[in-house]
XYZ file of C-alpha atoms in Angstrom:
413
model
C 130.203 132.117 103.687
C 127.198 129.761 103.860
C 123.470 129.670 103.372
C 121.604 130.112 106.658
C 118.213 128.544 107.344
C 115.507 130.421 109.321
C 116.403 128.338 112.390
C 120.031 129.466 112.175
C 121.564 126.310 110.728
C 124.110 126.715 107.948
C 123.938 124.766 104.695
C 126.577 123.697 102.186
C 126.469 121.730 98.933
C 128.844 118.880 98.070
C 129.604 117.012 94.848
C 131.939 114.179 93.845
C 134.095 116.174 91.418
C 133.515 119.161 89.163
C 135.559 118.097 86.147
C 132.947 117.588 83.430
C 129.651 118.793 81.987
C 126.745 116.499 82.705
C 123.388 116.193 84.373
C 124.869 115.784 87.847
C 126.789 119.028 87.512
C 123.591 120.769 86.447
C 122.001 119.521 89.663
C 124.812 121.220 91.611
C 123.869 124.501 89.947
C 120.215 123.933 90.891
C 121.186 123.146 94.493
C 123.225 126.340 94.612
C 120.131 128.280 93.529
C 118.064 126.539 96.208
C 120.609 127.576 98.867
C 122.124 130.904 97.759
C 125.552 131.563 99.217
C 126.231 127.925 100.103
C 129.813 126.811 99.438
C 130.382 123.739 97.273
C 132.737 121.076 98.656
C 134.318 118.650 96.194
C 137.402 116.519 95.566
C 138.426 117.972 92.185
C 137.591 121.131 90.253
C 138.676 121.823 86.680
C 136.938 125.102 85.743
C 137.651 124.865 82.012
C 136.098 121.387 81.776
C 132.816 122.042 83.566
C 130.005 124.608 83.404
C 131.275 128.192 83.564
C 128.427 129.137 85.922
C 130.197 127.158 88.661
C 132.938 129.774 88.657
C 130.543 132.166 90.394
C 130.222 129.789 93.364
C 132.586 129.311 96.295
C 134.103 125.946 95.361
C 136.295 124.306 97.994
C 138.309 121.426 96.513
C 140.411 118.817 98.317
C 144.188 118.859 98.323
C 144.173 116.277 95.525
C 143.097 119.144 93.265
C 146.738 120.247 93.184
C 147.530 117.263 90.918
C 146.665 118.384 87.374
C 146.467 114.814 85.942
C 143.813 113.964 88.529
C 141.752 117.001 87.493
C 142.008 116.013 83.839
C 140.988 112.371 84.389
C 139.211 111.388 87.570
C 139.280 107.751 86.374
C 143.056 107.762 86.503
C 142.815 109.156 90.029
C 140.459 106.404 91.230
C 142.930 104.899 93.751
C 143.370 108.341 95.315
C 139.730 109.373 95.524
C 138.818 107.495 98.747
C 141.636 109.373 100.495
C 140.606 112.672 98.937
C 136.924 112.169 99.786
C 137.726 111.279 103.373
C 139.848 114.417 103.654
C 136.931 116.718 102.732
C 135.462 117.882 106.054
C 132.600 120.374 105.713
C 131.820 122.212 108.955
C 128.322 123.446 108.076
C 125.296 122.180 110.008
C 123.720 120.527 106.961
C 125.426 119.322 103.779
C 123.377 118.464 100.694
C 125.600 115.958 98.898
C 125.096 115.405 95.169
C 126.689 111.984 94.832
C 127.237 109.007 92.592
C 130.280 107.663 94.356
C 132.130 109.997 96.700
C 130.358 113.026 98.221
C 128.233 110.900 100.554
C 131.517 109.866 102.159
C 132.802 113.359 102.939
C 133.478 113.686 106.685
C 130.845 116.303 107.404
C 130.498 117.535 110.983
C 126.747 118.127 110.581
C 123.878 116.224 109.015
C 124.133 114.990 105.433
C 121.249 114.816 102.962
C 122.424 112.601 100.102
C 121.020 113.328 96.660
C 122.087 110.122 94.935
C 122.288 110.024 91.144
C 123.129 106.293 91.373
C 125.254 103.976 93.486
C 128.735 103.984 91.907
C 128.476 102.431 88.449
C 132.091 101.287 88.505
C 131.331 99.180 91.599
C 127.783 97.936 91.075
C 127.612 97.859 87.251
C 131.306 97.394 86.502
C 131.087 95.528 83.216
C 128.457 97.850 81.744
C 130.539 100.836 82.858
C 133.695 99.560 81.153
C 131.959 98.009 78.170
C 133.211 94.480 78.781
C 134.587 91.960 81.228
C 136.913 93.225 83.939
C 139.475 90.718 82.659
C 139.446 92.072 79.114
C 141.406 95.282 79.695
C 144.108 96.814 81.875
C 141.528 99.212 83.343
C 139.268 96.291 84.168
C 142.027 94.352 85.897
C 142.986 97.439 87.903
C 139.368 97.957 88.950
C 139.020 94.291 89.901
C 142.025 94.642 92.211
C 140.651 97.791 93.853
C 136.990 96.774 93.972
C 136.886 94.977 97.366
C 138.402 97.920 99.236
C 136.312 100.450 97.291
C 133.117 98.521 98.068
C 133.968 98.490 101.761
C 134.629 102.252 101.711
C 131.408 102.926 99.810
C 129.206 100.933 102.158
C 130.677 102.642 105.203
C 130.108 106.003 103.518
C 126.506 105.105 102.662
C 125.700 104.820 106.360
C 126.611 108.478 107.036
C 123.705 110.472 105.511
C 120.685 111.172 107.690
C 118.386 111.163 104.654
C 118.577 109.764 101.123
C 116.977 111.378 98.096
C 117.354 110.119 94.536
C 116.520 111.095 90.987
C 114.318 108.240 89.726
C 112.498 105.060 90.563
C 115.204 102.875 89.039
C 117.854 104.553 91.212
C 115.627 104.177 94.266
C 115.599 100.433 93.630
C 119.380 100.308 93.108
C 119.979 102.166 96.373
C 117.812 99.597 98.132
C 119.752 96.733 96.566
C 123.184 98.224 97.236
C 122.697 99.700 100.696
C 119.386 98.459 102.083
C 118.258 102.099 102.333
C 114.863 103.464 101.272
C 115.283 106.695 99.301
C 112.711 109.323 98.361
C 112.407 110.150 94.659
C 112.907 113.852 93.883
C 113.314 114.216 90.099
C 115.966 116.775 89.145
C 114.968 119.651 86.893
C 116.111 120.452 83.430
C 117.781 123.832 83.279
C 117.096 124.801 79.692
C 116.057 128.446 79.434
C 114.377 128.592 76.047
C 114.223 132.393 76.206
C 117.978 132.826 76.689
C 120.201 133.823 73.749
C 121.210 131.179 71.222
C 124.354 130.929 69.153
C 124.629 128.864 65.993
C 127.239 126.128 65.571
C 129.083 126.759 62.268
C 129.566 123.060 61.470
C 125.802 122.477 61.679
C 124.379 125.576 60.006
C 123.850 123.809 56.666
C 121.688 121.201 58.418
C 119.600 123.643 60.457
C 116.949 124.308 57.811
C 115.636 120.750 57.541
C 116.552 119.732 61.079
C 118.285 116.548 62.200
C 118.275 113.709 64.701
C 120.183 114.530 67.880
C 121.947 112.666 70.659
C 123.578 114.522 73.571
C 125.773 112.155 75.513
C 129.142 111.375 76.995
C 130.883 109.007 74.622
C 131.213 105.911 76.789
C 130.611 102.266 75.797
C 127.351 101.898 77.726
C 125.873 105.014 76.083
C 125.349 103.014 72.835
C 125.958 105.966 70.511
C 127.417 103.519 67.987
C 123.947 101.954 67.713
C 122.590 105.274 66.456
C 125.446 105.732 64.000
C 124.628 102.372 62.464
C 120.874 103.042 62.592
C 121.206 106.051 60.251
C 123.864 104.524 58.001
C 122.555 104.265 54.460
C 119.464 106.381 55.210
C 118.502 109.955 54.392
C 118.444 110.904 58.081
C 121.098 113.211 59.499
C 122.475 112.606 62.974
C 124.239 115.134 65.219
C 126.276 113.755 68.127
C 127.057 116.245 70.910
C 129.626 115.088 73.436
C 133.069 113.676 74.028
C 134.653 110.772 75.843
C 136.775 107.638 75.406
C 134.668 106.405 72.458
C 135.234 109.570 70.424
C 138.006 108.296 68.126
C 136.237 105.014 67.390
C 132.962 106.754 66.574
C 134.703 109.265 64.329
C 136.334 106.390 62.462
C 133.043 104.597 61.736
C 130.759 107.616 61.217
C 129.307 107.967 57.682
C 128.810 111.295 55.920
C 125.340 111.835 57.407
C 126.735 111.932 60.971
C 128.401 115.014 62.455
C 130.111 115.124 65.852
C 130.598 118.318 67.891
C 131.847 119.007 71.402
C 132.723 121.821 73.782
C 129.569 123.794 73.047
C 128.571 126.831 75.059
C 125.167 126.892 76.716
C 123.938 129.277 74.008
C 125.122 126.872 71.299
C 123.546 123.880 73.023
C 120.222 125.708 73.119
C 120.542 126.379 69.388
C 121.363 122.716 68.691
C 118.286 121.520 70.595
C 116.046 124.080 68.909
C 117.068 122.937 65.396
C 116.522 119.225 66.084
C 113.511 117.266 64.840
C 113.965 114.336 67.189
C 116.130 113.421 70.176
C 117.558 109.895 70.442
C 118.391 108.257 73.779
C 119.731 104.692 73.447
C 121.408 104.011 76.825
C 120.190 102.560 80.109
C 120.228 105.707 82.216
C 119.589 106.298 85.882
C 117.657 109.438 84.979
C 116.393 110.645 81.610
C 117.486 114.286 81.548
C 118.090 114.941 77.847
C 114.458 114.198 76.833
C 113.362 116.983 79.191
C 115.936 119.382 77.747
C 114.702 118.562 74.253
C 111.053 118.792 75.336
C 111.660 122.367 76.502
C 112.061 123.181 72.801
C 109.090 121.030 71.743
C 111.312 118.207 70.464
C 110.040 114.628 71.038
C 112.274 111.662 71.895
C 112.891 108.088 70.794
C 114.418 106.352 73.807
C 115.110 102.993 75.302
C 111.971 101.979 77.184
C 113.777 101.337 80.448
C 115.618 102.991 83.305
C 115.248 106.680 83.979
C 113.438 107.371 80.705
C 110.354 105.744 82.218
C 110.114 108.809 84.469
C 110.619 111.515 81.856
C 109.206 110.249 78.529
C 105.487 109.535 78.050
C 105.305 106.816 75.413
C 103.109 107.888 72.527
C 102.677 111.448 73.818
C 106.132 113.027 74.241
C 108.140 110.271 72.587
C 108.394 106.604 71.674
C 110.015 103.706 73.515
C 112.058 101.019 71.782
C 112.636 97.648 73.383
C 116.387 97.247 73.055
C 119.518 99.268 72.237
C 119.803 97.599 68.852
C 120.235 99.022 65.376
C 117.016 97.577 63.982
C 114.926 98.707 66.933
C 116.129 102.304 66.740
C 115.882 102.416 62.961
C 112.240 101.362 63.238
C 111.615 103.817 66.092
C 113.092 106.693 64.101
C 110.957 105.838 61.076
C 107.780 105.731 63.167
C 108.552 108.933 65.072
C 109.503 110.993 62.010
C 106.326 109.893 60.252
C 104.076 110.911 63.123
C 102.484 114.276 63.926
C 103.387 115.297 67.494
C 101.396 117.500 69.863
C 103.982 120.190 70.581
C 101.937 121.609 73.468
C 102.014 118.216 75.230
C 105.776 117.952 74.748
C 106.314 121.435 76.174
C 104.030 120.666 79.130
C 106.170 117.639 80.021
C 109.237 119.870 80.319
C 107.322 122.382 82.440
C 106.400 119.647 84.927
C 110.079 119.225 85.811
C 110.875 122.836 86.666
C 113.736 124.101 88.779
C 111.516 125.979 91.238
C 109.646 122.845 92.350
C 112.916 120.930 92.686
C 114.306 123.608 94.986
C 111.170 123.538 97.119
C 111.393 119.782 97.649
C 115.089 119.874 98.523
C 114.509 122.662 101.042
C 111.627 120.662 102.541
C 113.929 117.663 102.974
C 116.562 119.769 104.717
C 114.038 121.519 106.944
C 112.559 118.168 107.998
C 115.806 117.210 109.757
C 115.657 117.928 113.457
C 118.350 120.467 114.376
C 121.237 118.977 116.285
C 122.308 120.516 119.555
C 124.936 123.196 119.104
C 128.365 121.639 118.886
C 131.077 123.001 121.140
C 134.073 121.326 119.523
C 136.876 123.748 118.719
C 137.004 125.020 115.173
C 139.355 123.098 112.940
C 142.053 125.314 111.441
C 141.516 125.971 107.778
C 144.439 125.364 105.465
C 144.513 127.469 102.332
C 146.711 126.033 99.628
C 148.600 128.632 97.680
C 150.376 128.186 94.383
C 153.601 127.161 96.114
C 152.080 125.022 98.849
C 153.277 121.418 98.543
C 150.720 118.636 98.173
C 149.853 116.756 101.380
C 152.076 113.854 102.341
C 149.376 111.180 101.969
C 148.651 112.188 98.376
C 152.298 112.418 97.441
C 153.013 108.952 98.851
C 150.128 107.322 97.004
C 150.728 109.204 93.768
C 154.387 108.249 93.744
C 153.406 104.631 93.314
C 151.002 105.262 90.457
C 151.443 106.162 86.826
C 148.628 108.636 86.333
C 148.706 109.535 82.656
C 147.013 112.750 81.536
C 143.745 111.974 79.788
C 142.919 113.328 76.362
C 139.174 113.581 77.002
C 136.884 114.399 79.887
C 133.461 112.796 80.028
């Protein structure tokens, strides 16, 4: 099954891995709406760890998906992912690849339109990604050893797409620096349906009346959630942290009584959490500022770092406030100013409306349609291998995995 364009070309969607809940995975859902019926090619798919709406799509995962530890922690599977990505071979005429590291390198037979969320952070922003020097941890040393070969693979893969799209101006600049490619900015939509049902979160019901400060984030070092925890320490403000990740245990250990942490929320619960918030906080250097748009859909303003992707989605002084640095004092001052200000709710709502899903779909379809159709290929169809429950893993994966100690991860970010 595939989506078929008016000129007869077939379209598929691709994504690095579907093993978490984040903005990139939301983009996959939006791409699937733009091209109904299109299959989704990926390296790994863990249905319980990502958005349940993906279960309604035809997801075609690589053979590496048979290894449960890889599905639970794609970071542990890093040495295997170049092999897995190169083994994904979509046969559709056009593949729209949602990528931040791998999908642009799938061996598609047709044209590829890359929708790049960012060049791979672990390669081009390694220390920020890990939260320290590569020499300061076992993970860093392992990445340092793999980095030269991964960089070579990534740069070869970057040459494959016929067209590059990206989510923000800052990512456009990073693509230029990393690959020497000029990308077109097509901001992704938020997908918050404010009219859909909401479900309360029991742990937060006693805070709902007066509202709270909110951060929705994966718990990684570069996300700077610890800055917010310290910013509200000793104040009357209440902070709700939604998310999980490697920093979870450390944050739980340092969190004071006016900080609550929740994870694994349904979409209905997440809508409820946004609707009860007074202010969203966004302290990290992001490639694209999605959460301020999700909050704005409920009329909630934002205090964010005045850099990166937030420059595209927050209007300083109108829909939120910028702070200069991800520091405790800066965010404490920003919170005090924002909570003491009267916000124009209509202006905040209008900002969310400007980033709608319908317009995003139109621009993606325009990009695909602008590609000149290739001449019909006459190569014989490649046999399709369907892996059943008893089918052994492919030899290449077994050989590589046998030399690695891939420990199951306790969190997915």
